[in-house]
């Protein structure tokens, strides 16, 4: 079983502040890393698929970076809004097509 | 498009009963998978399939069977339900076009309670 670790487990951020959190994964045999946004009572929705070392992806106020050599990815949210409150999951994929999910970072934006 | 459809949304079973959770997708995705979500454990892969007729085990396969007779459907069978299988189950699918690692599309989940 491969370990995908996310930190912190939970985070409270004031509306308007920026924040970031981390996904750590095994650096060997890397294929891809996914980020998902999971709102309460809904199903996870894909944010980014990252495959190359040094990848940077952006969607609106949310961006992500990838370092496959050291085995980590950062997710950044700029100018947090209440609708950003959700659990953010990362998932690691190695050669046999199995996805291994982290336990997520639960983000709460305080109005 | 309906996307990924899971039925039922809720189910209560008694220990020892069997049932099938249904999953269907209309996106012609080759890759389909089942996850269970438990508090503090995140999403754990039960079984997955890379195409019709091909299935493989994930992280927590014991107590579950799957089959993939068509591209569209990927049912998950509990042969003899146990209280430890109380969980929320998610089905997901993705395309394999353009290589591996395409984003997963999730169903709405099935909340299963075993008494």
PDB file of C-alpha atoms in Angstrom:
ATOM      1  CA  UNK A   1       0.000   0.000   0.000  1.00  0.00           C
ATOM      2  CA  UNK A   2       1.447   3.345  -1.052  1.00  0.00           C
ATOM      3  CA  UNK A   3       1.202   6.264   1.319  1.00  0.00           C
ATOM      4  CA  UNK A   4      -0.293   9.503   0.126  1.00  0.00           C
ATOM      5  CA  UNK A   5      -0.278  12.044   2.926  1.00  0.00           C
ATOM      6  CA  UNK A   6      -2.076  15.353   3.038  1.00  0.00           C
ATOM      7  CA  UNK A   7      -1.466  18.136   5.497  1.00  0.00           C
ATOM      8  CA  UNK A   8      -2.943  19.750   7.367  1.00  0.00           C
ATOM      9  CA  UNK A   9      -5.984  17.556   8.055  1.00  0.00           C
ATOM     10  CA  UNK A  10      -8.142  20.636   8.561  1.00  0.00           C
ATOM     11  CA  UNK A  11      -7.766  24.339   8.138  1.00  0.00           C
ATOM     12  CA  UNK A  12      -9.808  27.409   9.043  1.00  0.00           C
ATOM     13  CA  UNK A  13      -9.085  30.492   6.953  1.00  0.00           C
ATOM     14  CA  UNK A  14     -10.541  33.969   7.109  1.00  0.00           C
ATOM     15  CA  UNK A  15     -12.444  35.060   4.012  1.00  0.00           C
ATOM     16  CA  UNK A  16     -10.129  36.975   1.706  1.00  0.00           C
ATOM     17  CA  UNK A  17      -6.944  35.322   2.983  1.00  0.00           C
ATOM     18  CA  UNK A  18      -4.847  33.029   0.812  1.00  0.00           C
ATOM     19  CA  UNK A  19      -3.912  29.521   1.861  1.00  0.00           C
ATOM     20  CA  UNK A  20      -2.113  26.421   0.708  1.00  0.00           C
ATOM     21  CA  UNK A  21      -1.826  22.766   1.629  1.00  0.00           C
ATOM     22  CA  UNK A  22       0.346  19.820   0.769  1.00  0.00           C
ATOM     23  CA  UNK A  23       0.107  16.368  -0.764  1.00  0.00           C
ATOM     24  CA  UNK A  24       3.115  14.062  -0.295  1.00  0.00           C
ATOM     25  CA  UNK A  25       3.567  10.866  -2.280  1.00  0.00           C
ATOM     26  CA  UNK A  26       6.231   8.282  -3.135  1.00  0.00           C
ATOM     27  CA  UNK A  27       8.643   9.835  -5.621  1.00  0.00           C
ATOM     28  CA  UNK A  28       9.481   6.573  -7.406  1.00  0.00           C
ATOM     29  CA  UNK A  29       7.431   5.166 -10.307  1.00  0.00           C
ATOM     30  CA  UNK A  30       5.292   8.306 -10.534  1.00  0.00           C
ATOM     31  CA  UNK A  31       2.687   8.523 -13.281  1.00  0.00           C
ATOM     32  CA  UNK A  32       0.175  11.231 -12.373  1.00  0.00           C
ATOM     33  CA  UNK A  33      -1.306  13.197  -9.501  1.00  0.00           C
ATOM     34  CA  UNK A  34      -4.901  14.367  -9.274  1.00  0.00           C
ATOM     35  CA  UNK A  35      -6.497  17.057  -7.136  1.00  0.00           C
ATOM     36  CA  UNK A  36     -10.219  16.866  -6.341  1.00  0.00           C
ATOM     37  CA  UNK A  37     -12.618  19.199  -4.574  1.00  0.00           C
ATOM     38  CA  UNK A  38     -15.264  17.486  -2.458  1.00  0.00           C
ATOM     39  CA  UNK A  39     -18.162  19.481  -1.065  1.00  0.00           C
ATOM     40  CA  UNK A  40     -20.286  18.057   1.721  1.00  0.00           C
ATOM     41  CA  UNK A  41     -23.144  15.856   0.465  1.00  0.00           C
ATOM     42  CA  UNK A  42     -21.754  15.875  -3.067  1.00  0.00           C
ATOM     43  CA  UNK A  43     -19.272  13.742  -4.960  1.00  0.00           C
ATOM     44  CA  UNK A  44     -15.629  14.636  -5.653  1.00  0.00           C
ATOM     45  CA  UNK A  45     -14.951  16.824  -8.679  1.00  0.00           C
ATOM     46  CA  UNK A  46     -11.638  16.936 -10.484  1.00  0.00           C
ATOM     47  CA  UNK A  47      -9.594  20.123 -10.247  1.00  0.00           C
ATOM     48  CA  UNK A  48      -6.271  19.204 -11.826  1.00  0.00           C
ATOM     49  CA  UNK A  49      -4.401  16.299 -13.381  1.00  0.00           C
ATOM     50  CA  UNK A  50      -0.646  16.769 -13.146  1.00  0.00           C
ATOM     51  CA  UNK A  51       1.885  14.563 -14.858  1.00  0.00           C
ATOM     52  CA  UNK A  52       5.178  16.419 -15.345  1.00  0.00           C
ATOM     53  CA  UNK A  53       7.738  17.531 -12.801  1.00  0.00           C
ATOM     54  CA  UNK A  54       7.436  21.283 -12.494  1.00  0.00           C
ATOM     55  CA  UNK A  55       3.824  21.327 -13.709  1.00  0.00           C
ATOM     56  CA  UNK A  56       1.815  24.334 -12.628  1.00  0.00           C
ATOM     57  CA  UNK A  57      -1.933  24.354 -13.199  1.00  0.00           C
ATOM     58  CA  UNK A  58      -4.426  27.131 -12.540  1.00  0.00           C
ATOM     59  CA  UNK A  59      -8.207  27.377 -12.453  1.00  0.00           C
ATOM     60  CA  UNK A  60      -9.464  30.778 -11.353  1.00  0.00           C
ATOM     61  CA  UNK A  61      -8.143  31.473  -7.852  1.00  0.00           C
ATOM     62  CA  UNK A  62      -6.911  27.906  -7.361  1.00  0.00           C
ATOM     63  CA  UNK A  63      -3.528  26.704  -8.555  1.00  0.00           C
ATOM     64  CA  UNK A  64      -1.295  23.696  -8.004  1.00  0.00           C
ATOM     65  CA  UNK A  65       2.371  22.835  -8.396  1.00  0.00           C
ATOM     66  CA  UNK A  66       4.109  19.487  -8.687  1.00  0.00           C
ATOM     67  CA  UNK A  67       7.569  18.259  -7.665  1.00  0.00           C
ATOM     68  CA  UNK A  68       7.915  14.588  -8.607  1.00  0.00           C
ATOM     69  CA  UNK A  69      11.567  14.341  -7.617  1.00  0.00           C
ATOM     70  CA  UNK A  70      10.882  15.151  -3.983  1.00  0.00           C
ATOM     71  CA  UNK A  71       7.332  13.757  -3.976  1.00  0.00           C
ATOM     72  CA  UNK A  72       5.028  16.639  -3.183  1.00  0.00           C
ATOM     73  CA  UNK A  73       2.341  18.852  -4.659  1.00  0.00           C
ATOM     74  CA  UNK A  74       0.962  22.119  -3.295  1.00  0.00           C
ATOM     75  CA  UNK A  75      -2.558  23.445  -3.793  1.00  0.00           C
ATOM     76  CA  UNK A  76      -2.969  27.209  -3.421  1.00  0.00           C
ATOM     77  CA  UNK A  77      -6.172  29.194  -3.005  1.00  0.00           C
ATOM     78  CA  UNK A  78      -5.903  32.939  -3.430  1.00  0.00           C
ATOM     79  CA  UNK A  79      -8.403  35.272  -1.767  1.00  0.00           C
ATOM     80  CA  UNK A  80     -10.514  32.531  -0.129  1.00  0.00           C
ATOM     81  CA  UNK A  81     -14.283  32.747  -0.507  1.00  0.00           C
ATOM     82  CA  UNK A  82     -16.999  30.894   1.472  1.00  0.00           C
ATOM     83  CA  UNK A  83     -17.708  28.702  -1.560  1.00  0.00           C
ATOM     84  CA  UNK A  84     -14.142  27.357  -1.308  1.00  0.00           C
ATOM     85  CA  UNK A  85     -15.143  25.469   1.851  1.00  0.00           C
ATOM     86  CA  UNK A  86     -14.709  21.796   0.977  1.00  0.00           C
ATOM     87  CA  UNK A  87     -12.406  18.852   1.427  1.00  0.00           C
ATOM     88  CA  UNK A  88      -9.529  18.821  -1.036  1.00  0.00           C
ATOM     89  CA  UNK A  89      -8.253  15.384  -2.013  1.00  0.00           C
ATOM     90  CA  UNK A  90      -5.141  14.387  -3.864  1.00  0.00           C
ATOM     91  CA  UNK A  91      -4.716  11.007  -5.548  1.00  0.00           C
ATOM     92  CA  UNK A  92      -1.504   9.399  -6.699  1.00  0.00           C
ATOM     93  CA  UNK A  93      -1.270   7.072  -9.698  1.00  0.00           C
ATOM     94  CA  UNK A  94       1.605   4.775 -10.388  1.00  0.00           C
ATOM     95  CA  UNK A  95       2.200   2.335 -13.178  1.00  0.00           C
ATOM     96  CA  UNK A  96      -0.584  -0.204 -12.587  1.00  0.00           C
ATOM     97  CA  UNK A  97      -3.413   2.347 -12.918  1.00  0.00           C
ATOM     98  CA  UNK A  98      -4.509   2.168  -9.300  1.00  0.00           C
ATOM     99  CA  UNK A  99      -5.382   5.471  -7.686  1.00  0.00           C
ATOM    100  CA  UNK A 100      -4.395   5.948  -4.071  1.00  0.00           C
ATOM    101  CA  UNK A 101      -6.165   8.823  -2.353  1.00  0.00           C
ATOM    102  CA  UNK A 102      -4.972  10.879   0.565  1.00  0.00           C
ATOM    103  CA  UNK A 103      -7.342  11.485   3.475  1.00  0.00           C
ATOM    104  CA  UNK A 104      -7.886  15.085   2.416  1.00  0.00           C
ATOM    105  CA  UNK A 105      -7.587  18.577   3.821  1.00  0.00           C
ATOM    106  CA  UNK A 106     -10.895  19.949   5.138  1.00  0.00           C
ATOM    107  CA  UNK A 107     -10.976  23.685   4.447  1.00  0.00           C
ATOM    108  CA  UNK A 108     -13.441  25.987   6.218  1.00  0.00           C
ATOM    109  CA  UNK A 109     -13.636  29.629   5.188  1.00  0.00           C
ATOM    110  CA  UNK A 110     -14.731  31.938   7.992  1.00  0.00           C
ATOM    111  CA  UNK A 111     -16.861  34.865   6.732  1.00  0.00           C
TER     112      UNK A 111
ATOM    113  CA  UNK B   1     -25.431  13.199 -20.375  1.00  0.00           C
ATOM    114  CA  UNK B   2     -26.214  11.466 -17.087  1.00  0.00           C
ATOM    115  CA  UNK B   3     -22.539  10.833 -16.308  1.00  0.00           C
ATOM    116  CA  UNK B   4     -22.050   8.173 -13.626  1.00  0.00           C
ATOM    117  CA  UNK B   5     -25.267   6.838 -12.115  1.00  0.00           C
ATOM    118  CA  UNK B   6     -25.307   4.815  -8.909  1.00  0.00           C
ATOM    119  CA  UNK B   7     -28.292   2.955  -7.500  1.00  0.00           C
ATOM    120  CA  UNK B   8     -29.580   2.719  -4.871  1.00  0.00           C
ATOM    121  CA  UNK B   9     -28.693   5.914  -3.003  1.00  0.00           C
ATOM    122  CA  UNK B  10     -29.424   4.374   0.391  1.00  0.00           C
ATOM    123  CA  UNK B  11     -29.719   0.787   1.574  1.00  0.00           C
ATOM    124  CA  UNK B  12     -30.024  -0.992   4.910  1.00  0.00           C
ATOM    125  CA  UNK B  13     -29.126  -4.671   5.054  1.00  0.00           C
ATOM    126  CA  UNK B  14     -29.007  -7.329   7.722  1.00  0.00           C
ATOM    127  CA  UNK B  15     -25.789  -9.200   8.388  1.00  0.00           C
ATOM    128  CA  UNK B  16     -25.459 -12.099   5.957  1.00  0.00           C
ATOM    129  CA  UNK B  17     -27.684 -10.655   3.259  1.00  0.00           C
ATOM    130  CA  UNK B  18     -26.368 -10.146  -0.237  1.00  0.00           C
ATOM    131  CA  UNK B  19     -26.903  -7.270  -2.589  1.00  0.00           C
ATOM    132  CA  UNK B  20     -25.560  -5.584  -5.704  1.00  0.00           C
ATOM    133  CA  UNK B  21     -24.710  -1.918  -5.982  1.00  0.00           C
ATOM    134  CA  UNK B  22     -25.251  -0.736  -9.514  1.00  0.00           C
ATOM    135  CA  UNK B  23     -23.028   1.655 -11.435  1.00  0.00           C
ATOM    136  CA  UNK B  24     -23.559   2.802 -15.000  1.00  0.00           C
ATOM    137  CA  UNK B  25     -21.811   5.438 -17.096  1.00  0.00           C
ATOM    138  CA  UNK B  26     -22.764   6.856 -20.486  1.00  0.00           C
ATOM    139  CA  UNK B  27     -19.446   8.467 -21.410  1.00  0.00           C
ATOM    140  CA  UNK B  28     -17.919   5.373 -23.057  1.00  0.00           C
ATOM    141  CA  UNK B  29     -15.189   5.371 -20.418  1.00  0.00           C
ATOM    142  CA  UNK B  30     -12.890   2.384 -20.346  1.00  0.00           C
ATOM    143  CA  UNK B  31     -11.796   2.736 -16.726  1.00  0.00           C
ATOM    144  CA  UNK B  32     -14.276   2.173 -13.894  1.00  0.00           C
ATOM    145  CA  UNK B  33     -13.683   1.733 -10.196  1.00  0.00           C
ATOM    146  CA  UNK B  34     -15.362   1.343  -6.820  1.00  0.00           C
ATOM    147  CA  UNK B  35     -14.286   3.127  -3.644  1.00  0.00           C
ATOM    148  CA  UNK B  36     -15.503   3.096  -0.095  1.00  0.00           C
ATOM    149  CA  UNK B  37     -15.336   6.137   2.111  1.00  0.00           C
ATOM    150  CA  UNK B  38     -15.007   5.755   5.858  1.00  0.00           C
ATOM    151  CA  UNK B  39     -14.376   8.467   8.471  1.00  0.00           C
ATOM    152  CA  UNK B  40     -10.690   9.281   8.744  1.00  0.00           C
ATOM    153  CA  UNK B  41      -9.788   6.828   5.978  1.00  0.00           C
ATOM    154  CA  UNK B  42     -10.389   8.800   2.821  1.00  0.00           C
ATOM    155  CA  UNK B  43     -11.396   6.966  -0.356  1.00  0.00           C
ATOM    156  CA  UNK B  44     -10.100   3.409  -0.587  1.00  0.00           C
ATOM    157  CA  UNK B  45     -10.098   1.476  -3.843  1.00  0.00           C
ATOM    158  CA  UNK B  46     -12.081  -1.778  -3.748  1.00  0.00           C
ATOM    159  CA  UNK B  47     -11.927  -3.049  -7.335  1.00  0.00           C
ATOM    160  CA  UNK B  48     -11.299  -1.511 -10.704  1.00  0.00           C
ATOM    161  CA  UNK B  49     -11.604  -2.349 -14.393  1.00  0.00           C
ATOM    162  CA  UNK B  50      -9.675  -1.062 -17.396  1.00  0.00           C
ATOM    163  CA  UNK B  51     -12.197  -2.389 -19.905  1.00  0.00           C
ATOM    164  CA  UNK B  52     -14.969  -4.887 -20.529  1.00  0.00           C
ATOM    165  CA  UNK B  53     -13.985  -8.344 -19.342  1.00  0.00           C
ATOM    166  CA  UNK B  54     -11.052  -7.094 -17.240  1.00  0.00           C
ATOM    167  CA  UNK B  55     -11.163  -6.498 -13.489  1.00  0.00           C
ATOM    168  CA  UNK B  56      -8.546  -6.254 -10.785  1.00  0.00           C
ATOM    169  CA  UNK B  57      -8.355  -5.850  -7.043  1.00  0.00           C
ATOM    170  CA  UNK B  58      -7.742  -2.609  -5.254  1.00  0.00           C
ATOM    171  CA  UNK B  59      -6.666  -1.932  -1.700  1.00  0.00           C
ATOM    172  CA  UNK B  60      -9.671  -3.476   0.125  1.00  0.00           C
ATOM    173  CA  UNK B  61     -11.247  -6.175  -2.103  1.00  0.00           C
ATOM    174  CA  UNK B  62     -12.240  -8.763   0.512  1.00  0.00           C
ATOM    175  CA  UNK B  63     -15.984  -9.383   0.743  1.00  0.00           C
ATOM    176  CA  UNK B  64     -16.715  -7.797  -2.633  1.00  0.00           C
ATOM    177  CA  UNK B  65     -17.022  -9.156  -6.170  1.00  0.00           C
ATOM    178  CA  UNK B  66     -17.198  -7.280  -9.450  1.00  0.00           C
ATOM    179  CA  UNK B  67     -17.701  -8.060 -13.111  1.00  0.00           C
ATOM    180  CA  UNK B  68     -17.501  -5.961 -16.253  1.00  0.00           C
ATOM    181  CA  UNK B  69     -19.546  -7.535 -19.027  1.00  0.00           C
ATOM    182  CA  UNK B  70     -20.183  -4.229 -20.811  1.00  0.00           C
ATOM    183  CA  UNK B  71     -18.339  -0.916 -21.073  1.00  0.00           C
ATOM    184  CA  UNK B  72     -21.257   0.896 -19.423  1.00  0.00           C
ATOM    185  CA  UNK B  73     -21.885  -1.180 -16.292  1.00  0.00           C
ATOM    186  CA  UNK B  74     -19.714  -2.118 -13.325  1.00  0.00           C
ATOM    187  CA  UNK B  75     -21.789  -3.684 -10.513  1.00  0.00           C
ATOM    188  CA  UNK B  76     -20.356  -4.312  -7.055  1.00  0.00           C
ATOM    189  CA  UNK B  77     -21.631  -7.398  -5.212  1.00  0.00           C
ATOM    190  CA  UNK B  78     -21.623  -8.000  -1.484  1.00  0.00           C
ATOM    191  CA  UNK B  79     -22.014 -11.753  -1.091  1.00  0.00           C
ATOM    192  CA  UNK B  80     -22.609 -11.872   2.671  1.00  0.00           C
ATOM    193  CA  UNK B  81     -22.874  -8.429   4.216  1.00  0.00           C
ATOM    194  CA  UNK B  82     -20.964  -7.699   7.418  1.00  0.00           C
ATOM    195  CA  UNK B  83     -21.237  -4.665   9.735  1.00  0.00           C
ATOM    196  CA  UNK B  84     -17.664  -3.717   8.723  1.00  0.00           C
ATOM    197  CA  UNK B  85     -19.002  -3.027   5.243  1.00  0.00           C
ATOM    198  CA  UNK B  86     -21.142  -0.148   6.498  1.00  0.00           C
ATOM    199  CA  UNK B  87     -19.811   2.733   4.447  1.00  0.00           C
ATOM    200  CA  UNK B  88     -20.472   5.156   1.633  1.00  0.00           C
ATOM    201  CA  UNK B  89     -19.618   3.633  -1.730  1.00  0.00           C
ATOM    202  CA  UNK B  90     -18.572   5.663  -4.753  1.00  0.00           C
ATOM    203  CA  UNK B  91     -18.288   4.499  -8.318  1.00  0.00           C
ATOM    204  CA  UNK B  92     -16.046   6.424 -10.706  1.00  0.00           C
ATOM    205  CA  UNK B  93     -15.102   6.280 -14.365  1.00  0.00           C
ATOM    206  CA  UNK B  94     -12.508   7.853 -16.589  1.00  0.00           C
ATOM    207  CA  UNK B  95     -11.319   7.765 -20.155  1.00  0.00           C
ATOM    208  CA  UNK B  96      -8.056   6.062 -21.017  1.00  0.00           C
ATOM    209  CA  UNK B  97      -7.696   8.112 -24.200  1.00  0.00           C
ATOM    210  CA  UNK B  98      -4.544  10.187 -24.152  1.00  0.00           C
ATOM    211  CA  UNK B  99      -2.898   7.870 -21.684  1.00  0.00           C
ATOM    212  CA  UNK B 100      -3.451   7.076 -18.065  1.00  0.00           C
ATOM    213  CA  UNK B 101      -4.279   9.570 -15.368  1.00  0.00           C
ATOM    214  CA  UNK B 102      -7.404  11.120 -16.853  1.00  0.00           C
ATOM    215  CA  UNK B 103      -9.677  12.703 -14.214  1.00  0.00           C
ATOM    216  CA  UNK B 104     -12.188  10.497 -12.466  1.00  0.00           C
ATOM    217  CA  UNK B 105     -15.923  11.220 -12.773  1.00  0.00           C
ATOM    218  CA  UNK B 106     -17.742  10.164  -9.621  1.00  0.00           C
ATOM    219  CA  UNK B 107     -21.289   9.024  -9.015  1.00  0.00           C
ATOM    220  CA  UNK B 108     -23.349  10.473  -6.167  1.00  0.00           C
ATOM    221  CA  UNK B 109     -22.591   7.598  -3.826  1.00  0.00           C
ATOM    222  CA  UNK B 110     -24.523   4.806  -2.131  1.00  0.00           C
ATOM    223  CA  UNK B 111     -24.886   4.971   1.646  1.00  0.00           C
ATOM    224  CA  UNK B 112     -24.989   1.392   2.935  1.00  0.00           C
ATOM    225  CA  UNK B 113     -25.738   0.344   6.509  1.00  0.00           C
ATOM    226  CA  UNK B 114     -25.337  -3.243   7.685  1.00  0.00           C
ATOM    227  CA  UNK B 115     -27.165  -4.104  10.891  1.00  0.00           C
TER     228      UNK B 115
END
